[in-house]
Structures are given as structure tokens and as C-alpha cells.
Amino acid sequence: PSSFDGLWRLRVDGVVSATGAFVPPALAPLSRCRFTIPGLAEALSRTSADSEVYLEVEFLTKADTIWAKKGWAVSRNQIDLSAKGVKSFLAEAKEPFMPKITESSRSVTVVAGTTKAEFCRKSGTLSSLEMDGRVILRDPIPGVVRGPRLTCARAFTDNDRRMRDGGSWSDRRHGGFYSKGLSQLSYHARPIKIEGGKIKTVVEVTGSKSAGFTHEAVWSFTADGAIIVENKSLPHGDFPHNIPRIGLSLVLDPALERMAYYGRGPRENYIDRCTGSFLGLWESTVTEQYEPYVRPQDNGGKTAVRYVDFKDGAGRGVRFAASEPMSVQALHCCWEDLEFARHRNGQKRFRSIVAARDEVYLNLDVRQVGLGGGSCGPDPMKKYLFDPKSPVSWTLSIAPLNAGK
């Protein structure tokens, strides 16, 4: 007989729809066989062809051992059984809709259903967003921007040393992130345009040197209050070999503490550190996303995220989804809080406590560099890198969540 018990579960769109046990066949090491999992075929027959379907299989110890208690998972895997691949959760307009738009010298305000969005002409992005009476984000004072902005930095990990400083000592002044001035981004908005009920914004995102981006966005609205943002990132100038990420960063209201997402979890993961983090619907709080590393650095990220929800205590909030799976990070601190909390090699020693802020600092990324092993080994494999000089286009939807939804 086998030394293990078998357990299986079926996830449909992230939710466990069926589960059961099976008796693993007795196998010699390095051998293989076929066997039937009882109940699986029936569970699969109840799934939709449009759903994402994943089978999880675990092999558990049958009895206590000197190294593990009974029920310890010795091996586990998640297998994709979906018929159509990645499912889209983007909000869509069911029919043509013309929102109410009013203008002033400082702002453009859009009302669509129970959603009220205010765009600042100086920042070129949202300065206030309310959905169903719940504040999603709001600039505290003019010039302190909370709305979505194109960003590319993260608090560099120990493995990121070559991306941060350059590939070698001789390359330090030419190939590293800091050497290209991308840690000091400034934003210059072009005039906002209104065309056919859509808001068109263009923001020049510039570093302290030549590298930067042009961020073009077209904002459309649906009758039920969702916002659909078509984004285009156009890089220009002299870029480093790699940059950590490309995506939108925004700051949510402190009340939106409850977090739920459909993606890989429940612990942090990266695009090259994710097979042990199963796709599923995971619930947590923003506070619980933080990983207290000895050296403060990037943490708490989740990959392959189809959508992410943020709610207040009454269940009101917002859902973000994109045209492709996102990497999502939500913390009570920004990347600079982590990056500059401790000295680097060669600097005078210091350490600052990373104090949690009230707001939710959210990154919604469509490109991310893997971790690799750069602290003591090789950089990420090529398939986990992206060309920072290539344009990127994607769509993001921002939809209201009503209490109980």
C-alpha cells in the first residue's frame, strides 16, 4: 500500500467547487502509472466551458513521523483544465452611454450612475473618485496626487542589486536604474480633452535624465458606474538594461482595508517564484500583506491577478481588473519607505522603522521583472525580463462594489 493519502479539490474561477479523497497507487521511486480520481469526472461535468478550471492534488502523510505529523503535504500541484485559457473579468459597457460632464478652470467632473470622478487639469489624472457614496480616493491637498499614475520602480530586493546599480563595477554609472534618473519621476500633464463622452489624458513622465514615458489614457464610463481606462505607455530616452515593473500606482482611502483577489496566493510571489502559490480566490487585509524582512525591501506582491477588490467594513468598495493578468501589491507604505529604510553596502549604517501609513498604496502592474538569484547568483532568466524600451498597451477597469456583492 501507498505511504500517503490523496486529496483533490476543483477550483472554478478561483472558488473550490468540489473536493474529495483518493487512494494513491503504490509506486516504486522514479516510476509512473495512470489512475482514476473518484468523483472528478462528475465534478468536471458541472463546470462551464467559459470558466477557468484548476485541479489541485495533494499527497499527505498517513501517520505521524519523526519529521512531520499525520496529514503533512509532502507533494502538491495545481493543473490547468480550462477549456479557453485565461478568463477576462473586465467591466464592459452593455450599451452606449453618455455620462454627465461638467468643466471648470481646474477640473473636469464626470457623473455616471452612482460614480463621481473628478479629474485635475494640472495632474492629468483622478483627483477624487466616489462610488455608491464611498470615497475610493481623494487628493488631500492640491499637488498631492492619489489618482493613477504610470510608475516603474520598486523597493529593490537583495536580488535586484545589478538592476539597481548596473551589471558590473564598470557598468555602474551607465546600466543601473539609479544612473538613469528613474527614481525621481516628475509628471507634466497636457490639456485634457473631451470627445464623445470620453476623457482623454496625456501625461509626460520624466526622470531626472533622458529616460521617461508618455502615458496616454482614454477614460470611458458605463451606465452602472464602471470606468474603463485604455492605457498606452510610450518609453523614450536612454533606459537601463532592465526596470522592475510597469504599471499604475494609486493611493486608496484608508477605510478600504478588506482585500480579496483572484490570483496566485495566499503568500507573496513573483513571476519566477509562483508555482507554489496556487491560483485561487484569496481574502485578507491590506495590513496582512506586509512581509517584515530583516532588510526592508519589496514585498507582498501577487501575480496572475485577474481582479482585486477593496472594501470597507460595510462591504462597499471597488474592483480593479485588466485586459491581462496583473501583478498586484497593496501595502500601507510606498516603495520609498522601504527602499530608504536601511543603508546599502558602503553607506554609513542606519536603520529606520517602516511606519505604516493610513492609506492603501496600490500598484497594478502589467510588466514585472523576476527575482532571479542576483544576491549570490545569476540574474533572472530571459523569459522573466521585458524590454523597457518597448511600448505597452492595456485596459484597466474600475468598478463599484455594492454592499453584499
Short mmCIF file of C-alpha atoms in Angstrom, two decimals:
data_model
loop_
_atom_site.label_atom_id
_atom_site.label_comp_id
_atom_site.label_asym_id
_atom_site.label_seq_id
_atom_site.Cartn_x
_atom_site.Cartn_y
_atom_site.Cartn_z
CA PRO A 1 0.00 0.00 0.00
CA SER A 2 0.99 3.62 -0.52
CA SER A 3 2.55 5.56 2.34
CA PHE A 4 0.36 8.55 1.53
CA ASP A 5 -3.25 9.68 1.49
CA GLY A 6 -4.57 11.57 -1.54
CA LEU A 7 -6.69 14.71 -1.53
CA TRP A 8 -8.11 16.59 -4.51
CA ARG A 9 -10.12 19.77 -5.00
CA LEU A 10 -11.52 21.52 -8.05
CA ARG A 11 -11.42 25.31 -8.34
CA VAL A 12 -13.77 27.07 -10.75
CA ASP A 13 -12.95 30.76 -11.28
CA GLY A 14 -10.92 30.61 -8.08
CA VAL A 15 -13.63 29.08 -5.88
CA VAL A 16 -13.48 25.47 -4.61
CA SER A 17 -16.46 23.71 -6.20
CA ALA A 18 -15.70 20.07 -5.29
CA THR A 19 -13.28 18.12 -3.15
CA GLY A 20 -12.59 14.52 -2.25
CA ALA A 21 -10.09 11.85 -1.26
CA PHE A 22 -8.40 9.11 -3.26
CA VAL A 23 -6.07 6.19 -2.59
CA PRO A 24 -2.72 6.76 -4.32
CA PRO A 25 -1.29 3.71 -6.10
CA ALA A 26 1.77 2.05 -4.58
CA LEU A 27 4.71 3.05 -6.76
CA ALA A 28 8.42 2.47 -6.66
CA PRO A 29 10.63 5.58 -6.78
CA LEU A 30 11.03 7.16 -10.25
CA SER A 31 8.16 5.11 -11.70
CA ARG A 32 4.78 6.25 -13.02
CA CYS A 33 1.27 4.99 -13.66
CA ARG A 34 -2.28 6.08 -14.53
CA PHE A 35 -5.12 6.06 -12.03
CA THR A 36 -8.66 7.42 -11.72
CA ILE A 37 -9.68 10.03 -9.17
CA PRO A 38 -13.18 9.11 -7.98
CA GLY A 39 -15.74 11.89 -8.34
CA LEU A 40 -13.60 14.13 -10.52
CA ALA A 41 -15.35 13.38 -13.82
CA GLU A 42 -18.74 14.22 -12.33
CA ALA A 43 -17.42 17.46 -10.86
CA LEU A 44 -15.93 18.44 -14.21
CA SER A 45 -19.23 17.78 -15.98
CA ARG A 46 -20.83 20.55 -13.91
CA THR A 47 -18.32 23.23 -14.98
CA SER A 48 -18.82 25.77 -17.76
CA ALA A 49 -16.60 25.94 -20.82
CA ASP A 50 -16.19 29.68 -20.17
CA SER A 51 -14.82 29.16 -16.65
CA GLU A 52 -11.24 28.76 -15.51
CA VAL A 53 -10.94 25.25 -14.04
CA TYR A 54 -7.99 24.04 -11.98
CA LEU A 55 -7.42 20.67 -10.33
CA GLU A 56 -5.36 20.55 -7.14
CA VAL A 57 -3.83 17.27 -5.97
CA GLU A 58 -2.04 16.68 -2.64
CA PHE A 59 -0.20 13.68 -1.18
CA LEU A 60 -0.32 13.64 2.61
CA THR A 61 1.48 11.57 5.25
CA LYS A 62 -0.76 8.79 6.58
CA ALA A 63 0.76 8.71 10.07
CA ASP A 64 2.97 10.72 12.39
CA THR A 65 6.68 10.55 11.61
CA ILE A 66 9.76 11.90 13.36
CA TRP A 67 9.79 14.78 10.87
CA ALA A 68 6.08 15.55 10.29
CA LYS A 69 2.65 14.96 11.76
CA LYS A 70 -0.08 13.00 10.02
CA GLY A 71 -1.65 14.99 7.18
CA TRP A 72 1.51 16.85 6.21
CA ALA A 73 1.52 17.69 2.47
CA VAL A 74 4.63 16.06 1.02
CA SER A 75 3.71 16.96 -2.56
CA ARG A 76 1.08 19.16 -4.16
CA ASN A 77 0.32 20.50 -7.62
CA GLN A 78 -2.27 22.56 -9.48
CA ILE A 79 -3.22 21.53 -13.01
CA ASP A 80 -4.99 23.77 -15.54
CA LEU A 81 -8.05 22.05 -17.04
CA SER A 82 -9.60 25.20 -18.54
CA ALA A 83 -11.10 24.91 -21.99
CA LYS A 84 -10.48 28.52 -23.08
CA GLY A 85 -7.48 29.77 -21.12
CA VAL A 86 -7.42 32.97 -19.06
CA LYS A 87 -10.87 34.43 -18.37
CA SER A 88 -11.47 38.16 -18.57
CA PHE A 89 -13.16 39.99 -15.71
CA LEU A 90 -13.00 43.43 -17.31
CA ALA A 91 -16.07 45.57 -16.79
CA GLU A 92 -17.80 46.26 -20.09
CA ALA A 93 -20.39 48.71 -21.35
CA LYS A 94 -23.63 46.85 -22.07
CA GLU A 95 -24.80 49.66 -24.34
CA PRO A 96 -23.57 53.10 -25.48
CA PHE A 97 -23.65 55.58 -22.61
CA MET A 98 -23.09 59.31 -22.34
CA PRO A 99 -22.09 60.45 -18.83
CA LYS A 100 -22.75 63.91 -17.43
CA ILE A 101 -19.61 66.03 -17.79
CA THR A 102 -19.00 69.46 -16.26
CA GLU A 103 -15.89 71.60 -16.58
CA SER A 104 -14.14 74.28 -14.59
CA SER A 105 -10.80 76.02 -14.92
CA ARG A 106 -9.21 73.46 -12.56
CA SER A 107 -11.07 70.23 -13.14
CA VAL A 108 -13.34 68.02 -15.23
CA THR A 109 -16.09 66.17 -13.34
CA VAL A 110 -17.87 63.10 -14.68
CA VAL A 111 -21.02 61.53 -13.22
CA ALA A 112 -22.05 58.04 -14.36
CA GLY A 113 -24.71 56.30 -12.31
CA THR A 114 -23.57 56.44 -8.67
CA THR A 115 -19.95 57.15 -9.69
CA LYS A 116 -18.49 60.64 -9.49
CA ALA A 117 -14.99 61.11 -10.93
CA GLU A 118 -13.09 64.36 -10.82
CA PHE A 119 -10.01 64.91 -12.99
CA CYS A 120 -7.41 67.54 -12.10
CA ARG A 121 -6.17 69.51 -15.10
CA LYS A 122 -2.74 70.00 -13.52
CA SER A 123 -2.08 66.33 -12.67
CA GLY A 124 -3.89 64.82 -15.66
CA THR A 125 -5.47 62.09 -13.56
CA LEU A 126 -8.19 61.50 -10.98
CA SER A 127 -8.16 63.85 -8.02
CA SER A 128 -11.31 62.33 -6.50
CA LEU A 129 -13.36 59.19 -7.04
CA GLU A 130 -16.60 58.25 -5.30
CA MET A 131 -18.62 55.10 -6.00
CA ASP A 132 -22.00 54.46 -4.38
CA GLY A 133 -21.24 57.19 -1.85
CA ARG A 134 -17.95 55.59 -0.78
CA VAL A 135 -14.76 57.61 -1.27
CA ILE A 136 -12.30 55.45 -3.23
CA LEU A 137 -9.53 58.03 -3.45
CA ARG A 138 -9.13 61.77 -2.96
CA ASP A 139 -6.22 64.17 -3.12
CA PRO A 140 -5.77 65.52 0.45
CA ILE A 141 -4.49 68.88 -0.85
CA PRO A 142 -3.71 70.24 -4.32
CA GLY A 143 -0.45 68.77 -5.61
CA VAL A 144 -0.55 65.60 -3.50
CA VAL A 145 -1.80 63.17 -6.14
CA ARG A 146 -3.72 60.00 -5.22
CA GLY A 147 -5.04 59.07 -8.66
CA PRO A 148 -3.47 56.52 -11.04
CA ARG A 149 -0.02 57.40 -12.34
CA LEU A 150 2.40 55.44 -14.51
CA THR A 151 5.34 54.16 -12.45
CA CYS A 152 8.26 51.75 -12.88
CA ALA A 153 10.12 51.46 -9.54
CA ARG A 154 10.01 49.01 -6.67
CA ALA A 155 11.91 48.83 -3.39
CA PHE A 156 14.88 46.86 -4.66
CA THR A 157 15.31 43.38 -3.23
CA ASP A 158 18.64 41.83 -2.33
CA ASN A 159 18.47 40.00 -5.68
CA ASP A 160 18.00 43.27 -7.58
CA ARG A 161 21.50 44.65 -6.94
CA ARG A 162 22.60 44.50 -10.60
CA MET A 163 19.33 46.04 -11.81
CA ARG A 164 19.71 48.79 -9.22
CA ASP A 165 23.42 49.55 -9.66
CA GLY A 166 24.38 48.10 -13.05
CA GLY A 167 25.75 44.77 -14.22
CA SER A 168 29.32 45.36 -13.02
CA TRP A 169 31.51 47.96 -11.36
CA SER A 170 32.41 49.42 -14.75
CA ASP A 171 28.71 49.47 -15.72
CA ARG A 172 27.58 51.14 -12.51
CA ARG A 173 27.33 54.63 -13.95
CA HIS A 174 25.59 53.56 -17.16
CA GLY A 175 23.43 50.44 -16.82
CA GLY A 176 21.70 50.79 -13.44
CA PHE A 177 18.24 52.08 -12.57
CA TYR A 178 19.50 54.96 -10.43
CA SER A 179 22.06 56.03 -13.02
CA LYS A 180 19.21 56.73 -15.48
CA GLY A 181 17.30 59.01 -13.12
CA LEU A 182 14.14 56.88 -12.96
CA SER A 183 13.88 57.03 -9.17
CA GLN A 184 12.88 60.71 -9.45
CA LEU A 185 9.88 60.82 -11.76
CA SER A 186 8.02 64.04 -12.45
CA TYR A 187 4.65 64.35 -14.18
CA HIS A 188 3.62 67.00 -16.72
CA ALA A 189 0.02 66.87 -17.91
CA ARG A 190 -1.07 68.02 -21.33
CA PRO A 191 -4.52 69.62 -21.70
CA ILE A 192 -7.40 67.23 -21.01
CA LYS A 193 -9.63 66.52 -24.00
CA ILE A 194 -13.30 65.51 -24.01
CA GLU A 195 -14.52 63.59 -27.02
CA GLY A 196 -17.80 61.70 -27.32
CA GLY A 197 -18.29 61.31 -23.58
CA LYS A 198 -14.71 60.09 -23.08
CA ILE A 199 -11.90 61.80 -21.21
CA LYS A 200 -8.50 61.76 -22.92
CA THR A 201 -5.39 62.46 -20.86
CA VAL A 202 -1.72 62.58 -21.79
CA VAL A 203 0.97 62.85 -19.12
CA GLU A 204 4.70 63.14 -19.77
CA VAL A 205 6.51 61.06 -17.15
CA THR A 206 10.13 62.16 -16.98
CA GLY A 207 13.09 61.09 -14.91
CA SER A 208 15.92 63.35 -13.83
CA LYS A 209 17.79 62.35 -17.00
CA SER A 210 16.60 61.46 -20.50
CA ALA A 211 14.62 58.27 -19.78
CA GLY A 212 10.87 58.61 -19.40
CA PHE A 213 7.43 57.73 -20.74
CA THR A 214 4.44 59.27 -22.40
CA HIS A 215 1.31 57.91 -20.72
CA GLU A 216 -1.80 58.16 -22.86
CA ALA A 217 -5.16 57.20 -21.33
CA VAL A 218 -8.73 57.19 -22.62
CA TRP A 219 -11.33 57.08 -19.84
CA SER A 220 -14.85 55.87 -20.70
CA PHE A 221 -17.82 55.27 -18.40
CA THR A 222 -20.70 52.80 -18.20
CA ALA A 223 -24.27 53.28 -17.03
CA ASP A 224 -23.65 51.21 -13.89
CA GLY A 225 -20.74 53.40 -12.80
CA ALA A 226 -17.72 51.46 -14.03
CA ILE A 227 -14.70 53.24 -15.51
CA ILE A 228 -12.74 51.69 -18.39
CA VAL A 229 -9.22 53.07 -18.91
CA GLU A 230 -7.34 52.32 -22.12
CA ASN A 231 -3.65 52.88 -21.35
CA LYS A 232 -0.62 53.25 -23.55
CA SER A 233 2.95 53.60 -22.24
CA LEU A 234 5.43 55.02 -24.76
CA PRO A 235 9.02 55.00 -23.45
CA HIS A 236 11.69 57.43 -24.66
CA GLY A 237 15.29 58.30 -23.87
CA ASP A 238 18.24 56.30 -22.58
CA PHE A 239 16.97 53.39 -20.46
CA PRO A 240 18.86 50.97 -18.21
CA HIS A 241 19.12 47.32 -19.20
CA ASN A 242 16.09 46.46 -17.04
CA ILE A 243 13.47 48.21 -14.95
CA PRO A 244 11.50 46.48 -12.18
CA ARG A 245 7.95 46.99 -13.43
CA ILE A 246 5.47 48.99 -15.50
CA GLY A 247 2.04 49.75 -14.17
CA LEU A 248 -0.23 52.22 -12.43
CA SER A 249 0.20 53.36 -8.84
CA LEU A 250 -2.57 54.97 -6.81
CA VAL A 251 -3.47 55.62 -3.20
CA LEU A 252 -6.81 54.41 -1.84
CA ASP A 253 -8.86 55.66 1.08
CA PRO A 254 -7.77 54.16 4.45
CA ALA A 255 -11.21 52.59 5.01
CA LEU A 256 -10.68 50.15 2.09
CA GLU A 257 -8.79 47.68 4.28
CA ARG A 258 -10.51 44.44 3.29
CA MET A 259 -8.83 42.86 0.28
CA ALA A 260 -9.88 39.92 -1.90
CA TYR A 261 -8.31 38.85 -5.17
CA TYR A 262 -8.40 36.09 -7.76
CA GLY A 263 -4.78 35.25 -8.49
CA ARG A 264 -1.81 33.39 -7.04
CA GLY A 265 -1.58 33.27 -3.27
CA PRO A 266 -2.03 33.42 -0.41
CA ARG A 267 1.61 34.42 0.28
CA GLU A 268 3.72 36.81 -1.79
CA ASN A 269 5.00 35.61 -5.15
CA TYR A 270 6.82 36.83 -8.26
CA ILE A 271 6.64 35.75 -11.89
CA ASP A 272 9.60 33.41 -11.35
CA ARG A 273 8.58 32.40 -7.81
CA CYS A 274 4.93 31.42 -8.22
CA THR A 275 4.32 27.71 -8.94
CA GLY A 276 3.97 27.01 -5.21
CA SER A 277 1.32 29.75 -4.96
CA PHE A 278 -1.91 28.34 -6.34
CA LEU A 279 -4.46 30.32 -8.33
CA GLY A 280 -7.49 30.91 -6.17
CA LEU A 281 -9.82 33.43 -4.59
CA TRP A 282 -7.95 34.71 -1.54
CA GLU A 283 -9.14 37.09 1.18
CA SER A 284 -7.01 39.09 3.56
CA THR A 285 -6.46 42.62 4.79
CA VAL A 286 -4.03 45.17 3.44
CA THR A 287 -2.19 45.12 6.78
CA GLU A 288 -1.61 41.37 6.45
CA GLN A 289 0.05 41.80 3.04
CA TYR A 290 3.26 43.14 4.59
CA GLU A 291 6.27 40.80 4.93
CA PRO A 292 8.73 42.10 7.60
CA TYR A 293 12.09 41.21 6.05
CA VAL A 294 15.27 41.87 8.04
CA ARG A 295 16.31 44.30 5.32
CA PRO A 296 13.17 46.23 4.29
CA GLN A 297 12.53 45.66 0.59
CA ASP A 298 9.80 44.93 -1.92
CA ASN A 299 7.23 42.52 -0.52
CA GLY A 300 3.62 41.38 -0.53
CA GLY A 301 3.16 41.20 -4.31
CA LYS A 302 0.77 38.78 -6.01
CA THR A 303 0.98 37.62 -9.64
CA ALA A 304 -1.52 36.38 -12.24
CA VAL A 305 -4.27 38.50 -10.64
CA ARG A 306 -7.50 38.51 -12.67
CA TYR A 307 -9.20 41.02 -10.36
CA VAL A 308 -8.71 42.55 -6.93
CA ASP A 309 -11.36 44.01 -4.61
CA PHE A 310 -11.01 46.54 -1.81
CA LYS A 311 -13.92 47.06 0.60
CA ASP A 312 -14.77 48.94 3.74
CA GLY A 313 -16.43 47.40 6.79
CA ALA A 314 -19.88 47.79 5.22
CA GLY A 315 -18.89 45.92 2.06
CA ARG A 316 -18.71 48.96 -0.23
CA GLY A 317 -15.66 49.44 -2.38
CA VAL A 318 -14.03 48.96 -5.75
CA ARG A 319 -12.87 46.20 -8.11
CA PHE A 320 -9.86 46.52 -10.42
CA ALA A 321 -9.48 44.18 -13.41
CA ALA A 322 -7.33 44.33 -16.53
CA SER A 323 -7.10 43.03 -20.08
CA GLU A 324 -4.29 40.72 -18.96
CA PRO A 325 -3.36 39.20 -15.58
CA MET A 326 -1.77 41.77 -13.29
CA SER A 327 0.87 41.79 -10.61
CA VAL A 328 -0.74 43.49 -7.61
CA GLN A 329 0.80 44.95 -4.49
CA ALA A 330 -1.19 46.67 -1.72
CA LEU A 331 0.63 47.94 1.38
CA HIS A 332 0.43 50.65 4.00
CA CYS A 333 3.70 52.12 2.74
CA CYS A 334 5.17 53.33 -0.53
CA TRP A 335 8.25 51.97 -2.25
CA GLU A 336 10.43 54.84 -0.99
CA ASP A 337 9.54 53.99 2.63
CA LEU A 338 11.06 50.54 2.11
CA GLU A 339 13.92 51.49 -0.23
CA PHE A 340 15.41 54.10 2.08
CA ALA A 341 14.74 52.41 5.42
CA ARG A 342 18.22 50.89 5.69
CA HIS A 343 21.76 51.56 4.49
CA ARG A 344 23.30 49.90 1.45
CA ASN A 345 26.76 48.43 1.23
CA GLY A 346 29.33 51.24 1.51
CA GLN A 347 26.98 53.66 3.23
CA LYS A 348 27.09 54.74 6.86
CA ARG A 349 24.97 52.29 8.84
CA PHE A 350 21.40 53.33 9.65
CA ARG A 351 18.03 51.68 10.05
CA SER A 352 14.62 53.33 10.15
CA ILE A 353 11.42 51.69 11.29
CA VAL A 354 8.93 51.31 8.42
CA ALA A 355 5.92 53.04 9.93
CA ALA A 356 2.58 52.05 8.45
CA ARG A 357 0.66 54.84 6.74
CA ASP A 358 -3.12 55.04 6.95
CA GLU A 359 -3.73 54.94 3.19
CA VAL A 360 -3.55 51.93 0.87
CA TYR A 361 -0.63 52.21 -1.56
CA LEU A 362 -1.63 50.14 -4.57
CA ASN A 363 0.40 49.00 -7.59
CA LEU A 364 -1.37 47.45 -10.58
CA ASP A 365 1.35 46.16 -12.90
CA VAL A 366 1.26 44.68 -16.39
CA ARG A 367 5.02 44.09 -16.62
CA GLN A 368 7.33 42.78 -13.91
CA VAL A 369 10.92 41.54 -13.75
CA GLY A 370 11.51 38.28 -11.88
CA LEU A 371 13.70 37.94 -8.80
CA GLY A 372 16.40 35.66 -10.15
CA GLY A 373 19.27 34.90 -7.77
CA GLY A 374 21.32 38.05 -8.07
CA SER A 375 22.18 38.36 -4.37
CA CYS A 376 24.60 35.44 -4.78
CA GLY A 377 23.98 34.01 -8.24
CA PRO A 378 22.55 34.71 -11.70
CA ASP A 379 20.07 37.35 -12.82
CA PRO A 380 16.50 36.36 -13.80
CA MET A 381 16.13 34.14 -16.86
CA LYS A 382 15.35 35.98 -20.10
CA LYS A 383 11.74 34.81 -20.10
CA TYR A 384 11.24 36.71 -16.82
CA LEU A 385 12.56 40.00 -18.23
CA PHE A 386 10.93 42.56 -20.51
CA ASP A 387 12.28 45.22 -22.84
CA PRO A 388 11.86 48.58 -21.07
CA LYS A 389 12.07 50.40 -24.41
CA SER A 390 9.01 48.66 -25.90
CA PRO A 391 5.56 50.34 -25.81
CA VAL A 392 2.90 48.68 -23.64
CA SER A 393 -0.88 48.90 -24.12
CA TRP A 394 -3.52 47.56 -21.75
CA THR A 395 -7.01 48.24 -20.45
CA LEU A 396 -7.97 48.64 -16.79
CA SER A 397 -11.50 48.66 -15.41
CA ILE A 398 -12.52 50.28 -12.12
CA ALA A 399 -15.95 49.11 -11.00
CA PRO A 400 -18.02 49.83 -7.89
CA LEU A 401 -18.74 47.09 -5.37
CA ASN A 402 -22.03 47.36 -3.55
CA ALA A 403 -22.54 46.00 -0.05
CA GLY A 404 -23.21 42.28 -0.29
CA LYS A 405 -21.81 41.91 -3.83
#
